[in-house]
Amino acid sequence: MAEQAFQVDLRGVVDLLSRHLYASPRVYLRELLQNAVDAITARGDGGRVEIETGGGTLRVHDDGVGLTEDEVHTLLATIGRSSKRDELGFARHDFLGQFGIGLLSAFLVADEIEVVTRSARGGDAVTWTGRSEGSYQVEPGKRDEPGTTVTLRARPGAQELLAPEVVAELARTYGSLLPVELVVDGVPITGDGPPWQASHRDPAGRRRALEQYCEELYGFTPFDVVDLDVPEAGLTGVAFILPAPVSPTARASHRVYLKRMLLAESVEGLLPEWAFFARCVVDAGELRPTASREALYEDELLDSTRQALGDVLRQWLVKLAETDPASLRAFLRLHQLGVKAMALHDDDMLRIVDRWLEYETSAGPMTLHEFRRRHPDGRFTASVDEFRRLSAVAGAQGVGLVNGGYVHDTEIIERLPDLDPDIRLARLDAAELTTTFGVLDPAAELALRPFLAAAQRAVERLGCEVVVRDFDPASLPALYLTSRDAQFREELTRAREEADELWADVLGAVNPTGVERPQLVLNYRNPLARRITSLGDGGPVEPAVQALYGQALLLGHHPLRPADTAVLNRSFIGLLEWAVHSPEAPK
């Protein structure tokens, strides 16, 4: 059986381009500019691209290499013939185009494309006319000089995209940095090249010019401007450091040019994820675009470029720490999460965090380095709630405490020995605080035994142990302390109660042994707690102790179990009843 060639439905191809490849039909002008610049590059003498608009018609003239009649048939009438394109010299390294799809994008806005071209290699001018239904014709053309003119006439509904003001805007957007002269309706579009490569009298003048460029592009004055240079990718550009906090989950996008032609204004994945505090404008000669030329192709070169750009930003931070500590502190206040993320894997960033980033401590805000100097045996908490309920008590006992409950803080603290094995900053076990509390004299302890027995009965079913200690601050009547083991048992019990029958049986098989119970520590230094401990047999010991238990849970931001809530409500009612029926109550 004879082989058959595939038949291409050009209307279907155009629909595929418009609906699934390109994000917008506006890219048609970028593709026409790309072809024109490639033709000029192939000729090798510089050149000019001139665009004319009016009456729903667009003409793009270039003085590039042009095409012969054979090349017209090969390049313009055969979709996807990349190998032949290479043979004809149109896939050189310094060309913009890589896919040969560009001219088809013109069908997004026009039903007919007319190409009049004359080759610099010799031969007569040729006119190629392609139609969106899939036909084309080639005939003699009229053109005196080598080059090409592409003419589009807007299809119904696409007139706006060929309007003079829209064409001028698209030309500025895509082609303002091109290394050829670009003119739209007589108005020059191209300037002096990338702003970061322009000459200035002094660094201050360059900084002001780049800040103004950032304001024009992004609408903000940057905190700082960082030069970018990755020779491997042929990449140069600048990173603008954001002047205000931004969520680390925000999708950072960047303005990327390839060989001075704009690829897209919102390219993602150029920087490492931790560098969410920077917005880049770059021009790259070696990175590959996707088929739509609206994103970067994910390959080894892009990955190594991403790492190299991350190194540039990391070195900028290190230099800032050495030369301008005040600016570094200001930056850290804005973008500490990005730096913390770096510090998880980078020792230089870990040193910056250790020496310059302020943490919340029981002695006020200070750096970890300063905290360790003041508190050689300091501790840290792994949650914000734990720090808030224990910082005042720990500070009063002379135990330094760091809040390690925010994002990355615990991991950073635990990584500090990587800088110096002698660094000691251990996690606090709340139960160990009781070892710093003062104990009562033996006579007082003996006198409190009846009360402690009654108090223990009041909270026995809540899985809690009552002790009396003497500690600061005196304003705190009671403190609920639980070790990590005890906390694990509480969480296991709570999960068992909330689970269905199957999971309750599974969790029931987990039975930790030797786990200490949480402690309700009554403060003998507090006047209210002392009066409660002196209540006799006729006094409301049970509701009073249960009320202190509930208050300690609430002040410590501990989760309340249903049994805790019930005890808290019952103690409140019990104290009210005792107050109403007490002989001392007013009649």
XYZ file of C-alpha atoms in Angstrom:
587
model
C 0.000 0.000 0.000
C 1.391 3.422 -0.991
C 2.288 5.866 1.766
C 0.008 8.873 2.159
C 0.999 12.365 3.338
C -0.831 14.044 6.210
C -3.232 16.770 5.148
C -3.047 19.958 7.228
C -6.220 21.904 7.930
C -4.814 25.430 8.190
C -7.994 26.750 9.821
C -7.587 24.090 12.497
C -3.939 25.045 12.978
C -4.837 28.718 13.368
C -7.577 27.812 15.860
C -5.033 25.734 17.799
C -2.634 28.658 17.884
C -5.213 31.166 19.037
C -6.916 28.980 21.628
C -4.128 26.838 23.056
C -0.654 28.119 22.134
C -0.745 31.887 22.420
C -2.281 33.639 25.396
C -3.455 36.539 23.219
C -3.659 37.409 19.492
C -1.582 40.497 20.343
C 1.537 38.356 19.877
C 1.113 38.541 16.085
C 3.219 41.724 15.994
C 5.976 40.149 18.076
C 6.203 37.273 15.589
C 6.349 39.657 12.617
C 9.079 41.666 14.346
C 10.938 38.453 15.126
C 10.953 37.396 11.465
C 12.065 40.865 10.373
C 14.938 41.013 12.877
C 16.055 37.493 11.907
C 16.154 38.546 8.247
C 18.260 41.596 9.131
C 20.561 39.439 11.277
C 20.996 36.997 8.376
C 22.099 39.857 6.125
C 24.530 41.021 8.796
C 24.714 44.769 8.124
C 22.413 46.184 10.825
C 19.090 47.347 9.482
C 15.723 48.948 9.867
C 12.177 47.737 10.446
C 9.404 50.133 9.487
C 5.751 49.607 10.334
C 2.926 51.464 8.586
C -0.692 51.459 9.764
C -3.986 52.907 8.623
C -7.339 51.880 7.215
C -7.280 48.475 8.907
C -4.066 47.554 7.103
C -0.632 46.848 8.547
C 2.647 46.760 6.616
C 5.952 45.641 8.090
C 9.025 46.481 5.978
C 12.548 45.249 6.624
C 15.806 45.524 4.711
C 16.944 42.047 5.648
C 18.231 39.178 3.561
C 14.926 38.466 1.795
C 13.886 35.198 0.114
C 14.214 33.621 -3.303
C 11.227 31.958 -4.931
C 12.449 28.495 -3.895
C 12.901 29.697 -0.313
C 9.389 31.167 -0.357
C 7.931 27.769 -1.237
C 10.086 26.060 1.385
C 9.736 28.440 4.307
C 6.337 30.057 3.895
C 4.254 27.206 2.552
C 5.543 24.249 4.599
C 4.515 24.125 8.247
C 7.102 22.785 10.681
C 9.925 22.290 8.135
C 12.628 23.189 10.645
C 15.353 21.019 9.055
C 15.091 22.783 5.709
C 15.037 26.117 7.537
C 18.389 25.166 9.090
C 19.843 24.242 5.697
C 18.939 27.670 4.336
C 20.742 29.401 7.203
C 17.729 30.627 9.170
C 18.458 28.817 12.440
C 21.714 30.403 13.421
C 22.439 30.847 17.113
C 21.890 34.591 17.053
C 18.410 34.423 15.532
C 15.301 35.001 17.616
C 13.041 32.439 15.936
C 13.286 28.773 16.764
C 10.018 27.219 15.598
C 9.026 28.580 12.206
C 5.469 29.141 13.412
C 5.675 32.930 13.568
C 4.073 33.919 10.274
C 1.060 31.720 10.970
C 0.284 33.871 14.013
C -0.698 36.648 11.606
C -3.772 34.581 10.765
C -4.961 35.386 14.289
C -5.873 38.882 13.076
C -6.113 38.564 9.271
C -7.601 36.131 6.741
C -4.912 36.925 4.191
C -1.158 37.513 4.415
C 0.799 39.101 1.587
C 4.601 38.814 1.546
C 6.629 40.715 -1.048
C 10.309 39.763 -0.817
C 13.551 40.029 -2.729
C 16.671 38.090 -1.809
C 20.024 39.754 -1.217
C 21.531 36.647 -2.824
C 20.051 37.648 -6.164
C 16.954 36.939 -8.192
C 13.697 38.765 -8.829
C 11.135 39.901 -6.291
C 8.395 37.420 -5.371
C 4.910 37.903 -3.964
C 3.490 35.164 -1.762
C -0.169 35.374 -0.724
C -1.479 32.984 1.910
C -5.107 32.564 2.934
C -6.497 31.213 6.150
C -8.528 28.486 4.439
C -5.253 26.817 3.480
C -4.370 28.023 -0.021
C -1.516 30.192 -1.260
C -0.122 31.510 -4.500
C 3.282 32.741 -5.636
C 3.749 35.257 -8.407
C 6.280 37.878 -9.529
C 6.518 40.863 -7.212
C 7.656 44.461 -7.311
C 10.530 45.447 -5.030
C 13.738 47.192 -6.013
C 15.889 46.540 -2.928
C 16.507 43.341 -0.967
C 14.175 42.860 1.961
C 10.619 41.907 2.775
C 7.243 43.589 3.240
C 4.441 41.757 5.048
C 0.921 43.150 4.609
C -2.085 42.241 6.757
C -5.678 43.371 6.355
C -7.755 43.029 9.498
C -10.434 40.378 9.530
C -13.871 41.373 10.946
C -13.584 41.803 14.700
C -9.798 42.282 14.669
C -9.645 45.894 13.453
C -8.730 47.170 16.910
C -5.567 45.058 16.986
C -4.339 46.780 13.816
C -5.282 50.284 14.976
C -2.320 52.729 14.904
C -2.257 53.353 18.675
C -2.431 49.618 19.479
C 0.303 48.761 16.992
C 2.545 51.511 18.419
C 1.952 50.219 21.954
C 2.741 46.623 20.938
C 5.881 47.723 19.093
C 7.124 49.592 22.181
C 6.271 46.668 24.436
C 7.983 43.996 22.381
C 10.651 45.847 20.443
C 11.904 48.860 22.399
C 15.239 47.149 23.190
C 15.860 45.587 19.758
C 19.343 46.139 18.283
C 17.843 47.386 14.997
C 16.066 50.618 14.143
C 12.310 50.222 14.640
C 9.907 52.898 13.412
C 6.091 52.991 13.585
C 4.364 55.521 11.321
C 7.542 57.592 11.274
C 8.024 57.586 15.067
C 11.216 55.879 16.370
C 10.545 53.123 18.903
C 13.950 51.719 19.759
C 16.234 53.630 22.078
C 19.768 53.158 23.352
C 19.390 49.542 24.399
C 18.841 48.015 27.842
C 18.704 50.709 30.554
C 21.074 48.734 32.801
C 23.771 48.943 30.097
C 23.459 52.699 29.508
C 26.360 54.997 30.357
C 26.077 57.485 33.233
C 28.342 60.078 34.798
C 28.446 58.392 38.165
C 26.883 55.474 40.105
C 24.372 57.785 41.785
C 23.064 58.945 38.403
C 22.787 55.348 37.222
C 20.915 54.413 40.386
C 18.411 57.245 39.882
C 17.874 56.246 36.251
C 17.220 52.602 37.162
C 14.879 53.609 39.985
C 12.913 55.688 37.507
C 12.872 52.742 35.096
C 11.464 50.548 37.888
C 8.778 53.123 38.668
C 7.736 53.174 35.014
C 7.585 49.369 34.787
C 6.284 48.312 38.193
C 5.007 51.456 39.874
C 7.317 51.419 42.912
C 10.673 52.849 43.953
C 12.886 49.851 44.773
C 14.536 49.306 48.139
C 17.706 48.534 46.196
C 18.873 47.674 42.687
C 21.041 44.592 42.148
C 22.933 43.992 38.904
C 22.553 40.523 37.410
C 25.086 38.782 35.175
C 25.096 35.083 34.260
C 27.549 34.577 31.357
C 26.582 30.927 30.926
C 23.059 32.015 29.907
C 24.169 35.203 28.165
C 22.040 36.975 30.768
C 22.309 40.545 32.012
C 19.785 42.674 33.835
C 18.727 44.046 37.186
C 16.765 42.847 40.188
C 14.577 45.400 41.945
C 14.178 44.694 45.660
C 10.586 45.279 46.751
C 10.154 48.202 49.188
C 7.226 46.634 51.040
C 6.488 43.210 52.552
C 5.007 40.596 50.255
C 3.640 37.143 50.955
C 6.131 34.342 50.274
C 3.316 32.499 48.518
C 2.858 35.344 46.036
C 3.814 34.262 42.523
C 6.811 36.384 41.580
C 6.925 37.257 37.886
C 9.662 38.911 35.889
C 10.157 40.798 32.623
C 12.311 38.670 30.317
C 13.846 39.566 26.957
C 15.499 37.043 24.658
C 18.117 38.611 22.409
C 16.539 41.996 23.183
C 13.013 40.922 22.092
C 10.469 40.831 24.916
C 9.499 37.263 25.732
C 6.845 38.144 28.320
C 6.167 40.611 31.111
C 5.201 37.968 33.685
C 7.654 35.079 33.469
C 7.695 32.809 36.514
C 10.439 30.504 37.720
C 13.408 32.737 36.904
C 14.490 33.083 40.563
C 14.538 30.533 43.401
C 11.290 30.415 45.370
C 12.877 32.054 48.407
C 13.708 35.198 46.384
C 10.086 36.383 46.360
C 11.285 39.845 47.423
C 12.800 40.696 44.003
C 11.410 41.571 40.571
C 13.796 41.178 37.655
C 14.200 42.633 34.195
C 16.701 40.588 32.188
C 17.896 39.947 28.664
C 19.182 36.439 27.931
C 20.810 35.086 24.821
C 20.999 31.383 25.665
C 17.768 30.520 27.511
C 15.167 28.682 25.467
C 11.570 29.851 25.137
C 8.593 27.530 24.976
C 6.807 27.082 21.648
C 4.460 29.970 22.423
C 7.457 32.205 23.249
C 5.630 33.355 26.373
C 7.592 31.417 29.005
C 10.997 29.830 29.549
C 11.660 26.191 28.740
C 12.512 24.244 31.889
C 15.899 22.619 31.275
C 19.316 22.270 32.927
C 20.433 25.706 31.735
C 17.417 27.435 33.269
C 17.972 25.525 36.510
C 21.648 26.528 36.715
C 20.702 30.122 35.810
C 18.145 30.168 38.610
C 20.802 29.012 41.066
C 23.294 31.591 39.769
C 20.783 34.421 40.176
C 20.082 33.182 43.709
C 23.826 33.341 44.418
C 23.924 36.953 43.194
C 21.149 37.937 45.609
C 22.798 36.017 48.439
C 26.126 37.818 47.816
C 24.282 41.138 47.789
C 22.938 40.385 51.264
C 26.366 39.349 52.545
C 27.866 42.575 51.200
C 25.044 44.578 52.775
C 25.839 43.001 56.151
C 29.485 44.016 55.793
C 29.033 47.554 54.450
C 25.600 48.843 55.468
C 24.145 47.140 58.571
C 21.366 49.715 58.921
C 20.072 48.933 55.425
C 20.340 45.222 56.145
C 18.207 45.584 59.278
C 15.637 47.554 57.297
C 15.609 44.855 54.621
C 15.221 42.087 57.193
C 12.253 43.856 58.730
C 10.619 43.777 55.297
C 11.649 40.406 53.894
C 12.876 38.244 56.738
C 10.991 35.165 55.527
C 13.037 34.958 52.330
C 16.292 35.260 54.235
C 15.142 32.675 56.782
C 14.349 30.277 53.953
C 17.885 30.753 52.627
C 19.376 30.274 56.092
C 17.932 26.755 56.266
C 20.519 25.644 53.688
C 23.159 28.373 53.489
C 25.689 29.062 56.253
C 26.353 32.652 55.139
C 22.652 33.441 55.411
C 22.518 31.642 58.754
C 25.267 33.943 60.071
C 23.317 36.980 58.852
C 20.164 35.771 60.596
C 22.099 34.965 63.778
C 23.816 38.360 63.986
C 21.276 40.753 62.490
C 17.708 39.437 62.671
C 15.881 40.313 65.873
C 13.883 37.605 67.624
C 11.207 37.900 70.296
C 12.713 36.947 73.665
C 11.722 37.070 77.313
C 14.140 40.020 77.689
C 12.753 41.941 74.706
C 13.673 41.944 70.994
C 17.298 40.988 70.286
C 19.386 38.915 67.905
C 20.150 35.291 68.624
C 23.836 36.151 68.931
C 23.134 38.788 71.603
C 20.643 36.505 73.369
C 23.236 33.741 73.733
C 25.752 36.242 75.088
C 23.293 37.323 77.787
C 21.795 33.878 78.449
C 24.385 31.134 77.931
C 21.864 28.534 79.143
C 18.863 30.004 77.353
C 15.971 28.017 75.932
C 13.543 28.376 73.039
C 9.927 27.424 72.477
C 8.630 25.790 69.307
C 5.281 27.593 69.337
C 4.141 31.169 69.746
C 1.469 30.237 72.294
C 3.980 28.418 74.469
C 6.283 31.441 74.440
C 3.458 33.821 75.340
C 2.315 31.791 78.308
C 5.801 31.083 79.674
C 7.978 34.071 78.762
C 7.008 36.203 81.769
C 7.397 33.300 84.189
C 10.693 32.171 82.643
C 12.054 35.716 82.641
C 11.105 36.183 86.294
C 13.102 33.068 87.174
C 16.120 34.279 85.193
C 15.614 31.727 82.405
C 16.126 33.352 78.996
C 13.524 32.286 76.452
C 13.408 32.764 72.658
C 10.236 32.561 70.620
C 10.956 29.951 67.941
C 7.344 29.555 66.899
C 7.309 31.606 63.707
C 8.048 30.241 60.232
C 11.503 28.578 59.974
C 12.603 29.839 63.430
C 12.880 26.467 65.144
C 14.782 24.949 62.199
C 17.160 27.923 62.175
C 17.837 27.691 65.922
C 18.478 23.969 65.634
C 20.933 24.628 62.793
C 23.076 27.075 64.792
C 25.527 24.357 65.941
C 26.477 23.994 62.253
C 28.182 27.374 62.654
C 29.751 26.559 66.010
C 29.443 23.179 67.786
C 29.694 24.982 71.141
C 26.420 26.854 70.618
C 23.865 25.664 73.166
C 20.257 26.737 72.786
C 17.946 23.888 73.753
C 14.205 23.607 73.469
C 12.328 24.338 76.676
C 10.461 21.561 78.395
C 7.860 23.487 80.390
C 8.023 20.993 83.237
C 11.626 21.923 83.932
C 10.512 25.417 84.952
C 9.258 23.963 88.229
C 12.875 23.167 89.152
C 13.552 26.930 89.206
C 10.600 27.696 91.515
C 11.089 28.170 95.225
C 9.882 25.378 97.518
C 8.012 25.987 100.750
C 9.598 25.413 104.116
C 8.791 22.000 105.664
C 6.363 23.439 108.218
C 4.295 25.178 105.557
C 4.266 22.047 103.396
C 3.058 19.978 106.344
C 0.276 22.471 107.071
C -0.868 22.378 103.413
C -1.241 18.623 103.194
C -5.031 18.570 103.896
C -5.582 21.304 101.328
C -3.423 19.539 98.711
C -5.390 16.316 99.220
C -8.695 18.167 98.680
C -7.281 20.113 95.732
C -6.032 16.900 94.116
C -9.495 15.352 94.395
C -10.942 18.440 92.652
C -8.852 17.936 89.495
C -8.043 14.216 89.647
C -10.395 13.231 86.824
C -8.850 15.955 84.635
C -5.518 14.140 84.682
C -3.729 16.910 86.518
C -1.425 17.063 89.559
C -1.581 19.972 92.054
C 1.588 21.391 93.589
C 2.323 24.574 95.523
C 5.452 26.585 94.801
C 6.819 30.061 95.430
C 7.671 32.006 92.263
C 7.469 35.294 90.374
C 5.545 37.092 89.069
C 3.495 37.331 92.239
C 0.505 38.583 90.237
C 0.038 35.117 88.716
C -2.048 32.878 91.009
C -1.608 29.605 89.118
C 0.282 28.152 86.187
C -0.558 25.108 84.100
C 2.617 23.295 83.035
C 2.874 20.257 80.846
C 5.950 18.419 79.637
C 6.282 17.336 76.016
C 5.534 13.756 77.068
C 2.458 14.848 78.955
C 1.359 16.966 76.031
C 1.692 13.934 73.777
C -0.541 11.935 76.121
C -3.148 14.734 76.133
C -3.191 14.923 72.351
C -3.449 11.145 72.086
C -6.371 11.090 74.534
C -8.134 13.903 72.693
C -7.680 12.157 69.341
C -8.998 8.919 70.819
C -12.121 10.652 72.125
C -12.834 12.353 68.786
C -12.091 9.335 66.546
C -14.591 6.745 65.350
C -14.640 3.259 66.859
C -12.041 1.779 64.491
C -9.479 4.530 64.938
C -10.179 4.723 68.662
C -9.127 1.056 68.916
C -5.999 1.734 66.863
C -5.064 4.736 68.993
C -5.884 2.771 72.105
C -3.039 0.406 71.229
C -0.642 3.344 71.621
C -0.134 3.479 75.354
C 2.865 5.548 76.455
C 4.204 4.498 79.837
C 6.034 6.513 82.435
C 4.568 9.804 81.207
C 4.376 12.591 83.759
C 1.026 14.259 84.294
C 0.524 18.001 83.716
C 0.866 20.141 86.817
C -1.335 22.895 88.197
C 1.245 24.978 90.064
C -0.327 27.273 92.684
C 1.765 30.358 93.438
C 2.173 30.723 97.212
C 3.494 34.229 96.619
C 0.124 35.331 95.192
C -2.322 36.668 97.838
C -5.383 35.046 96.248
C -3.723 31.649 95.899
C -2.510 31.840 99.513
C -6.033 32.615 100.779
C -7.377 29.648 98.839
C -4.773 27.333 100.364
C -5.925 28.475 103.813
C -9.564 27.521 103.233
C -10.750 25.075 105.873
C -13.085 22.112 105.601
C -16.120 24.356 105.260
C -14.611 26.459 102.495
C -15.198 26.091 98.759
C -11.897 24.329 98.066
C -13.138 22.283 95.113
C -14.715 25.117 93.045
C -11.873 27.496 93.936
C -9.164 25.085 92.747
C -11.176 24.237 89.656
C -11.568 27.963 88.922
C -7.786 28.440 89.211
C -7.351 25.452 86.892
C -9.662 26.982 84.280
C -8.015 30.404 84.553
C -4.556 28.844 84.115
C -5.722 27.075 80.958
C -7.189 30.272 79.525
C -4.185 32.459 80.392
C -1.857 29.868 78.869
C -3.901 29.586 75.640
C -4.270 25.846 76.184
C -7.020 24.092 74.227
C -10.107 23.368 76.347
C -11.514 19.870 76.312
C -15.241 19.393 76.912
C -14.401 18.212 80.442
C -12.377 21.377 81.077
C -15.230 23.593 79.904
C -17.699 21.733 82.097
C -15.429 22.080 85.156
C -14.911 25.788 84.479
C -18.664 26.410 84.291
C -19.340 24.286 87.377
C -16.690 26.094 89.438
C -18.176 29.470 88.514
C -21.664 28.384 89.598
C -20.263 26.753 92.745
C -18.451 29.911 93.822
C -21.595 31.990 93.204
C -23.689 29.616 95.314
C -21.128 29.655 98.109
C -20.992 33.460 98.040
C -24.794 33.753 98.151
C -25.255 31.226 100.992
C -22.173 32.211 102.970
C -22.922 33.511 106.486
C -20.763 36.524 105.705
C -22.851 37.369 102.623
C -25.112 40.476 103.018
C -28.749 39.683 103.807
